[in-house]
């Protein structure tokens, strides 16, 4: 009889005993089921009870109840008060995302700083917005202000709430992995490592994730609460302010690209002979549809409120009307190209574009219907949904909370 080779013996020695392998399989199955229960509860359009979880996941009632008990004890899920009922028996308690787990979302915009503490149940525990003109600002000074804002928000969080991390949204190109800001043209920043300036934004060394402002605002549009998808799964999002950002969302997922730099629609060239842009190119979309560009084209100072532009259009001011029509044309050129390439025929307008939607959407639809190849069969839709200010701060918190949604077992007491 031939003997096993040394390599075979080593492989056999490295293999865990059958009882250990069985334990590992059971542990893996438990973790998978905890995740399934969590995602099922969070995604449900109406609150589920334990019996509803069992039915939705096809688990036995006993298994579903045991897993729910673990998640409730660990703060991942909460039991809510049952609705009033008449008759005998104890009413079942509906389940929701936990209030005792939260994340901090931060946002630097050209015109404001913002922060928001969001729970796994979608409740805002604390928030603050600080206006200001941050063009060509000192990044160290601005991030120090943001860090102080974050510390004030964290101090307002109840003691029984665990803040699992912080997210930061920046209006520029962020390096995937490192979180370094490569460039933010409208802030005048480049080569910044935000984590070096946000010491208090994370408690006890908790992680800080940095992302693009438009990507994170789109995440907030795609996910109305942690783990709960919004009404639209496929859309192109435009984030408007002094400049313009954008993101494409497919099946509820923001398409960031290999290097995390996708979606820079504000710097799509709509006219090579157009005005110079701060990015170094010419004829970029934001030079026609950015807030400052719109106001300037209408003959107004670039820092005036949009209400003045709206009033000028309503008063039939020709320069104001031309500014709106010019912006709608530029948006139509850029968006039609994106729709023709990606086949995502729904557009969501955010920021100042949403504020001007009544004026912009009608001519923009005309341009899209003329330029989008498939418009004869599926006319592009343009929406400007109402929402909270600083949506990217919400998106930054959602990205952190997704860790709990994806792997709740990791966050339970006694787990590594």
Short mmCIF file of C-alpha atoms in Angstrom, two decimals, residues 8-381:
data_model
loop_
_atom_site.label_atom_id
_atom_site.label_comp_id
_atom_site.label_asym_id
_atom_site.label_seq_id
_atom_site.Cartn_x
_atom_site.Cartn_y
_atom_site.Cartn_z
CA UNK A 8 -1.30 15.18 1.36
CA UNK A 9 -0.58 14.51 5.03
CA UNK A 10 -0.15 18.25 5.67
CA UNK A 11 -3.46 18.98 3.88
CA UNK A 12 -5.22 16.34 5.95
CA UNK A 13 -3.74 17.74 9.15
CA UNK A 14 -4.87 21.27 8.18
CA UNK A 15 -8.45 20.11 7.60
CA UNK A 16 -10.63 20.80 10.65
CA UNK A 17 -12.22 17.78 12.36
CA UNK A 18 -15.72 16.89 11.21
CA UNK A 19 -17.32 18.32 14.36
CA UNK A 20 -15.47 21.61 13.81
CA UNK A 21 -16.50 21.72 10.13
CA UNK A 22 -20.10 21.15 11.16
CA UNK A 23 -19.84 23.97 13.69
CA UNK A 24 -18.41 26.30 11.03
CA UNK A 25 -21.24 25.44 8.65
CA UNK A 26 -23.82 26.09 11.34
CA UNK A 27 -22.18 29.41 12.24
CA UNK A 28 -22.11 30.45 8.59
CA UNK A 29 -25.77 29.45 8.17
CA UNK A 30 -26.74 31.41 11.27
CA UNK A 31 -24.93 34.53 10.02
CA UNK A 32 -26.59 34.22 6.62
CA UNK A 33 -30.02 33.83 8.20
CA UNK A 34 -29.47 36.80 10.52
CA UNK A 35 -28.66 38.87 7.45
CA UNK A 36 -31.72 37.58 5.60
CA UNK A 37 -34.02 38.45 8.51
CA UNK A 38 -32.50 41.93 8.88
CA UNK A 39 -32.78 42.76 5.19
CA UNK A 40 -36.33 41.39 5.05
CA UNK A 41 -37.49 43.55 7.96
CA UNK A 42 -35.75 46.71 6.74
CA UNK A 43 -36.95 46.38 3.14
CA UNK A 44 -40.58 45.65 4.01
CA UNK A 45 -42.98 48.41 2.91
CA UNK A 46 -45.08 47.73 6.02
CA UNK A 47 -43.70 46.62 9.42
CA UNK A 48 -43.43 42.85 9.78
CA UNK A 49 -44.09 40.76 12.87
CA UNK A 50 -42.19 37.60 13.73
CA UNK A 51 -44.84 35.59 11.91
CA UNK A 52 -44.48 37.89 8.91
CA UNK A 53 -40.70 37.36 8.91
CA UNK A 54 -41.20 33.59 8.95
CA UNK A 55 -43.59 33.79 6.01
CA UNK A 56 -41.41 36.16 3.98
CA UNK A 57 -38.20 34.14 4.53
CA UNK A 58 -39.86 30.67 4.48
CA UNK A 59 -38.31 29.84 7.83
CA UNK A 60 -40.12 28.01 10.57
CA UNK A 61 -41.76 30.29 13.09
CA UNK A 62 -39.44 29.02 15.81
CA UNK A 63 -36.30 29.75 13.77
CA UNK A 64 -37.50 33.19 12.71
CA UNK A 65 -38.49 34.10 16.27
CA UNK A 66 -35.11 32.98 17.65
CA UNK A 67 -33.19 35.04 15.08
CA UNK A 68 -35.40 38.08 15.66
CA UNK A 69 -34.80 37.78 19.41
CA UNK A 70 -31.03 37.88 18.82
CA UNK A 71 -31.30 40.91 16.57
CA UNK A 72 -33.57 42.76 18.99
CA UNK A 73 -31.25 42.01 21.91
CA UNK A 74 -28.29 43.32 19.89
CA UNK A 75 -30.04 46.54 18.87
CA UNK A 76 -30.15 45.72 15.15
CA UNK A 77 -33.95 45.52 15.25
CA UNK A 78 -36.51 47.17 17.51
CA UNK A 79 -39.93 46.05 18.58
CA UNK A 80 -42.56 48.73 18.17
CA UNK A 81 -45.83 49.12 20.04
CA UNK A 82 -48.54 46.95 18.50
CA UNK A 83 -51.61 48.54 16.97
CA UNK A 84 -54.73 48.53 19.15
CA UNK A 85 -56.82 45.40 18.69
CA UNK A 86 -60.03 44.08 20.09
CA UNK A 87 -60.64 40.51 21.16
CA UNK A 88 -58.58 37.90 22.91
CA UNK A 89 -54.89 37.23 22.76
CA UNK A 90 -51.78 39.34 22.82
CA UNK A 91 -51.19 41.41 19.66
CA UNK A 92 -48.01 40.77 17.69
CA UNK A 93 -45.35 43.47 17.91
CA UNK A 94 -44.14 44.97 14.61
CA UNK A 95 -40.41 45.14 13.91
CA UNK A 96 -38.25 47.98 12.59
CA UNK A 97 -34.63 48.95 12.22
CA UNK A 98 -32.87 49.58 15.51
CA UNK A 99 -32.62 52.99 17.08
CA UNK A 100 -29.55 52.03 19.11
CA UNK A 101 -27.23 51.77 16.10
CA UNK A 102 -26.43 54.92 14.11
CA UNK A 103 -23.89 56.52 11.80
CA UNK A 104 -22.71 60.08 11.25
CA UNK A 105 -22.92 61.57 7.77
CA UNK A 106 -20.96 64.74 6.93
CA UNK A 107 -20.98 66.91 3.82
CA UNK A 108 -18.80 69.71 2.49
CA UNK A 109 -20.57 71.74 -0.16
CA UNK A 110 -19.39 74.90 -1.88
CA UNK A 111 -22.06 76.83 0.01
CA UNK A 112 -22.44 74.95 3.32
CA UNK A 113 -21.22 72.35 5.80
CA UNK A 114 -23.67 69.76 7.09
CA UNK A 115 -23.88 66.79 9.41
CA UNK A 116 -26.59 64.27 10.24
CA UNK A 117 -26.75 61.32 12.66
CA UNK A 118 -29.00 58.61 11.21
CA UNK A 119 -30.16 55.43 12.94
CA UNK A 120 -30.62 52.02 11.39
CA UNK A 121 -34.34 52.67 11.65
CA UNK A 122 -34.04 55.82 9.52
CA UNK A 123 -34.51 58.29 12.39
CA UNK A 124 -32.45 61.49 12.42
CA UNK A 125 -31.08 61.90 15.95
CA UNK A 126 -29.16 65.13 15.33
CA UNK A 127 -28.39 67.38 12.39
CA UNK A 128 -26.96 70.79 11.61
CA UNK A 129 -26.21 72.88 8.52
CA UNK A 130 -23.74 75.75 8.54
CA UNK A 131 -23.93 78.08 5.50
CA UNK A 132 -20.90 79.79 3.99
CA UNK A 133 -19.03 80.52 0.78
CA UNK A 134 -16.25 77.92 0.62
CA UNK A 135 -14.87 78.66 -2.84
CA UNK A 136 -11.06 78.80 -2.78
CA UNK A 137 -11.12 78.09 0.95
CA UNK A 138 -8.39 76.67 3.19
CA UNK A 139 -9.16 72.93 3.45
CA UNK A 140 -7.54 72.57 6.88
CA UNK A 141 -9.64 75.40 8.32
CA UNK A 142 -12.86 74.14 6.74
CA UNK A 143 -12.33 70.56 7.86
CA UNK A 144 -11.52 71.78 11.37
CA UNK A 145 -14.92 73.53 11.41
CA UNK A 146 -16.54 70.35 10.14
CA UNK A 147 -14.81 68.29 12.82
CA UNK A 148 -16.13 70.64 15.51
CA UNK A 149 -19.62 70.37 13.99
CA UNK A 150 -19.32 66.57 14.09
CA UNK A 151 -18.26 66.62 17.73
CA UNK A 152 -21.29 68.73 18.67
CA UNK A 153 -23.63 66.33 16.87
CA UNK A 154 -22.06 63.28 18.52
CA UNK A 155 -22.42 64.92 21.93
CA UNK A 156 -26.18 65.11 21.29
CA UNK A 157 -26.51 61.38 20.64
CA UNK A 158 -28.15 59.49 23.54
CA UNK A 159 -25.83 57.31 25.58
CA UNK A 160 -27.53 54.05 24.63
CA UNK A 161 -26.88 54.63 20.91
CA UNK A 162 -23.78 53.10 19.31
CA UNK A 163 -22.33 55.24 16.51
CA UNK A 164 -20.55 52.76 14.25
CA UNK A 165 -18.72 55.17 11.95
CA UNK A 166 -18.69 58.36 9.94
CA UNK A 167 -19.03 59.14 6.25
CA UNK A 168 -17.94 62.29 4.42
CA UNK A 169 -19.29 63.61 1.11
CA UNK A 170 -17.06 65.95 -0.91
CA UNK A 171 -17.81 67.76 -4.20
CA UNK A 172 -14.90 66.36 -6.15
CA UNK A 173 -13.00 63.27 -7.25
CA UNK A 174 -12.22 60.91 -4.37
CA UNK A 175 -9.71 58.08 -4.73
CA UNK A 176 -11.37 54.72 -4.18
CA UNK A 177 -9.81 52.85 -1.28
CA UNK A 178 -7.66 55.60 0.27
CA UNK A 179 -10.44 58.19 0.57
CA UNK A 180 -8.06 60.94 -0.52
CA UNK A 181 -9.59 63.92 -2.31
CA UNK A 182 -7.79 64.23 -5.62
CA UNK A 183 -9.42 67.45 -6.76
CA UNK A 184 -12.50 69.56 -6.00
CA UNK A 185 -12.39 72.35 -8.60
CA UNK A 186 -15.12 74.54 -7.14
CA UNK A 187 -13.60 74.40 -3.66
CA UNK A 188 -10.12 74.98 -5.05
CA UNK A 189 -8.84 71.90 -3.18
CA UNK A 190 -6.51 69.16 -4.37
CA UNK A 191 -4.41 66.41 -2.82
CA UNK A 192 -6.21 66.37 0.55
CA UNK A 193 -6.39 63.49 3.04
CA UNK A 194 -9.59 64.36 4.96
CA UNK A 195 -9.05 61.71 7.65
CA UNK A 196 -6.01 63.68 8.88
CA UNK A 197 -8.26 66.64 9.73
CA UNK A 198 -11.31 64.88 11.21
CA UNK A 199 -9.97 63.46 14.44
CA UNK A 200 -13.20 63.94 16.43
CA UNK A 201 -15.59 62.89 13.68
CA UNK A 202 -15.07 59.25 14.64
CA UNK A 203 -15.28 58.04 18.19
CA UNK A 204 -12.57 55.70 19.45
CA UNK A 205 -11.02 55.18 16.05
CA UNK A 206 -14.23 54.30 14.26
CA UNK A 207 -13.93 54.26 10.47
CA UNK A 208 -14.33 57.31 8.25
CA UNK A 209 -15.38 56.73 4.64
CA UNK A 210 -15.03 59.49 2.07
CA UNK A 211 -17.04 59.63 -1.14
CA UNK A 212 -18.20 61.87 -3.93
CA UNK A 213 -21.07 64.20 -3.01
CA UNK A 214 -23.23 63.37 -6.04
CA UNK A 215 -22.74 59.62 -5.60
CA UNK A 216 -23.83 59.83 -1.98
CA UNK A 217 -26.79 62.09 -2.75
CA UNK A 218 -27.86 59.55 -5.37
CA UNK A 219 -27.55 56.83 -2.72
CA UNK A 220 -29.98 58.77 -0.55
CA UNK A 221 -32.40 59.00 -3.48
CA UNK A 222 -32.14 55.26 -4.15
CA UNK A 223 -32.49 54.20 -0.51
CA UNK A 224 -35.17 56.02 1.47
CA UNK A 225 -34.05 54.40 4.75
CA UNK A 226 -31.28 51.92 5.61
CA UNK A 227 -31.99 48.75 3.67
CA UNK A 228 -35.21 50.08 2.13
CA UNK A 229 -35.13 50.86 -1.61
CA UNK A 230 -36.85 53.94 -2.96
CA UNK A 231 -39.51 53.98 -5.67
CA UNK A 232 -36.93 54.32 -8.47
CA UNK A 233 -34.20 51.75 -9.06
CA UNK A 234 -32.73 53.09 -12.33
CA UNK A 235 -32.04 56.80 -12.80
CA UNK A 236 -29.47 59.48 -13.53
CA UNK A 237 -29.09 61.91 -10.64
CA UNK A 238 -27.93 65.49 -11.05
CA UNK A 239 -26.65 67.30 -7.99
CA UNK A 240 -26.75 71.04 -8.60
CA UNK A 241 -25.07 73.89 -6.76
CA UNK A 242 -22.32 76.27 -7.81
CA UNK A 243 -21.14 73.36 -9.94
CA UNK A 244 -22.86 70.18 -11.12
CA UNK A 245 -22.29 66.60 -10.07
CA UNK A 246 -24.00 63.47 -11.20
CA UNK A 247 -24.38 59.75 -10.72
CA UNK A 248 -25.95 56.85 -12.59
CA UNK A 249 -27.96 54.38 -10.52
CA UNK A 250 -28.76 50.93 -11.91
CA UNK A 251 -30.94 48.46 -9.99
CA UNK A 252 -30.53 50.61 -6.88
CA UNK A 253 -26.72 50.62 -7.04
CA UNK A 254 -24.68 53.74 -7.71
CA UNK A 255 -22.24 53.14 -10.56
CA UNK A 256 -18.96 54.58 -9.33
CA UNK A 257 -16.60 53.15 -11.94
CA UNK A 258 -13.35 51.28 -11.49
CA UNK A 259 -11.57 54.20 -9.82
CA UNK A 260 -14.63 55.74 -8.16
CA UNK A 261 -14.71 58.64 -10.60
CA UNK A 262 -17.82 57.97 -12.66
CA UNK A 263 -20.66 60.48 -12.91
CA UNK A 264 -18.77 63.74 -13.46
CA UNK A 265 -21.52 65.01 -15.77
CA UNK A 266 -20.85 68.63 -14.81
CA UNK A 267 -17.62 68.38 -16.77
CA UNK A 268 -19.09 66.80 -19.88
CA UNK A 269 -18.30 69.15 -22.76
CA UNK A 270 -21.43 70.44 -24.48
CA UNK A 271 -19.59 73.00 -26.63
CA UNK A 272 -15.81 72.75 -27.26
CA UNK A 273 -15.77 76.46 -28.07
CA UNK A 274 -17.61 77.38 -24.89
CA UNK A 275 -16.38 79.28 -21.83
CA UNK A 276 -13.40 78.05 -19.81
CA UNK A 277 -14.12 75.90 -16.75
CA UNK A 278 -12.26 75.72 -13.44
CA UNK A 279 -11.41 72.10 -14.26
CA UNK A 280 -9.17 73.32 -17.12
CA UNK A 281 -11.45 72.36 -20.01
CA UNK A 282 -13.91 74.47 -21.98
CA UNK A 283 -17.65 74.34 -22.59
CA UNK A 284 -18.43 72.12 -19.58
CA UNK A 285 -22.08 71.62 -18.66
CA UNK A 286 -21.72 73.45 -15.35
CA UNK A 287 -20.68 76.59 -17.24
CA UNK A 288 -24.25 76.70 -18.54
CA UNK A 289 -26.36 75.00 -15.84
CA UNK A 290 -24.40 75.60 -12.64
CA UNK A 291 -26.03 78.02 -10.23
CA UNK A 292 -23.43 80.76 -10.57
CA UNK A 293 -23.42 80.40 -14.37
CA UNK A 294 -27.20 80.65 -14.55
CA UNK A 295 -27.34 83.77 -12.41
CA UNK A 296 -24.50 85.45 -14.29
CA UNK A 297 -26.09 84.68 -17.67
CA UNK A 298 -29.31 86.27 -16.40
CA UNK A 299 -27.45 89.48 -15.54
CA UNK A 300 -27.51 88.84 -11.77
CA UNK A 301 -24.59 88.54 -9.33
CA UNK A 302 -23.50 84.92 -9.01
CA UNK A 303 -24.16 84.80 -5.26
CA UNK A 304 -27.79 85.98 -5.37
CA UNK A 305 -30.64 83.68 -4.30
CA UNK A 306 -32.42 81.72 -7.01
CA UNK A 307 -35.68 83.43 -6.14
CA UNK A 308 -34.36 86.52 -7.95
CA UNK A 309 -33.80 84.51 -11.11
CA UNK A 310 -37.25 82.96 -10.86
CA UNK A 311 -38.82 86.38 -10.34
CA UNK A 312 -36.98 87.78 -13.35
CA UNK A 313 -38.26 84.95 -15.57
CA UNK A 314 -41.81 85.43 -14.31
CA UNK A 315 -41.49 89.14 -15.13
CA UNK A 316 -40.55 88.21 -18.73
CA UNK A 317 -36.97 89.45 -18.42
CA UNK A 318 -35.35 88.34 -21.72
CA UNK A 319 -31.87 87.73 -20.24
CA UNK A 320 -33.30 85.53 -17.49
CA UNK A 321 -35.38 83.57 -19.98
CA UNK A 322 -32.35 83.06 -22.22
CA UNK A 323 -30.32 81.82 -19.26
CA UNK A 324 -32.94 79.16 -18.45
CA UNK A 325 -33.29 78.10 -22.11
CA UNK A 326 -29.49 77.93 -22.47
CA UNK A 327 -29.22 75.75 -19.35
CA UNK A 328 -32.02 73.45 -20.57
CA UNK A 329 -30.25 73.08 -23.93
CA UNK A 330 -26.92 72.20 -22.27
CA UNK A 331 -28.59 69.75 -19.90
CA UNK A 332 -30.38 68.17 -22.84
CA UNK A 333 -27.13 67.67 -24.76
CA UNK A 334 -25.29 66.08 -21.81
CA UNK A 335 -28.17 64.00 -20.49
CA UNK A 336 -29.21 62.72 -23.92
CA UNK A 337 -25.70 61.37 -24.39
CA UNK A 338 -25.85 59.63 -21.02
CA UNK A 339 -29.30 58.17 -21.69
CA UNK A 340 -28.31 56.95 -25.14
CA UNK A 341 -25.23 55.21 -23.71
CA UNK A 342 -26.71 53.79 -20.50
CA UNK A 343 -30.40 53.27 -21.43
CA UNK A 344 -31.52 54.80 -18.11
CA UNK A 345 -34.36 57.09 -19.21
CA UNK A 346 -35.22 58.64 -15.84
CA UNK A 347 -33.53 61.81 -14.59
CA UNK A 348 -33.72 63.17 -11.03
CA UNK A 349 -32.82 66.83 -10.48
CA UNK A 350 -31.34 67.85 -7.15
CA UNK A 351 -30.05 71.02 -5.54
CA UNK A 352 -30.62 74.28 -7.42
CA UNK A 353 -31.89 72.38 -10.47
CA UNK A 354 -34.77 71.05 -8.37
CA UNK A 355 -35.54 74.58 -7.19
CA UNK A 356 -35.78 75.71 -10.84
CA UNK A 357 -37.64 72.60 -12.01
CA UNK A 358 -40.83 74.44 -12.97
CA UNK A 359 -38.82 76.53 -15.42
CA UNK A 360 -36.24 73.98 -16.55
CA UNK A 361 -38.19 70.74 -16.95
CA UNK A 362 -40.50 71.67 -19.87
CA UNK A 363 -37.72 72.80 -22.26
CA UNK A 364 -35.41 70.04 -20.99
CA UNK A 365 -38.00 67.39 -21.87
CA UNK A 366 -38.27 68.82 -25.39
CA UNK A 367 -34.50 68.56 -25.88
CA UNK A 368 -34.40 65.02 -24.52
CA UNK A 369 -37.30 63.87 -26.67
CA UNK A 370 -35.50 65.22 -29.72
CA UNK A 371 -32.05 63.83 -28.90
CA UNK A 372 -32.70 60.47 -27.16
CA UNK A 373 -32.88 57.71 -29.74
CA UNK A 374 -35.46 55.63 -27.86
CA UNK A 375 -37.74 58.56 -26.99
CA UNK A 376 -40.32 57.46 -29.58
CA UNK A 377 -40.98 54.32 -27.53
CA UNK A 378 -40.02 55.40 -24.00
CA UNK A 379 -39.90 59.16 -23.49
CA UNK A 380 -37.35 60.17 -20.85
CA UNK A 381 -38.85 61.11 -17.50
#
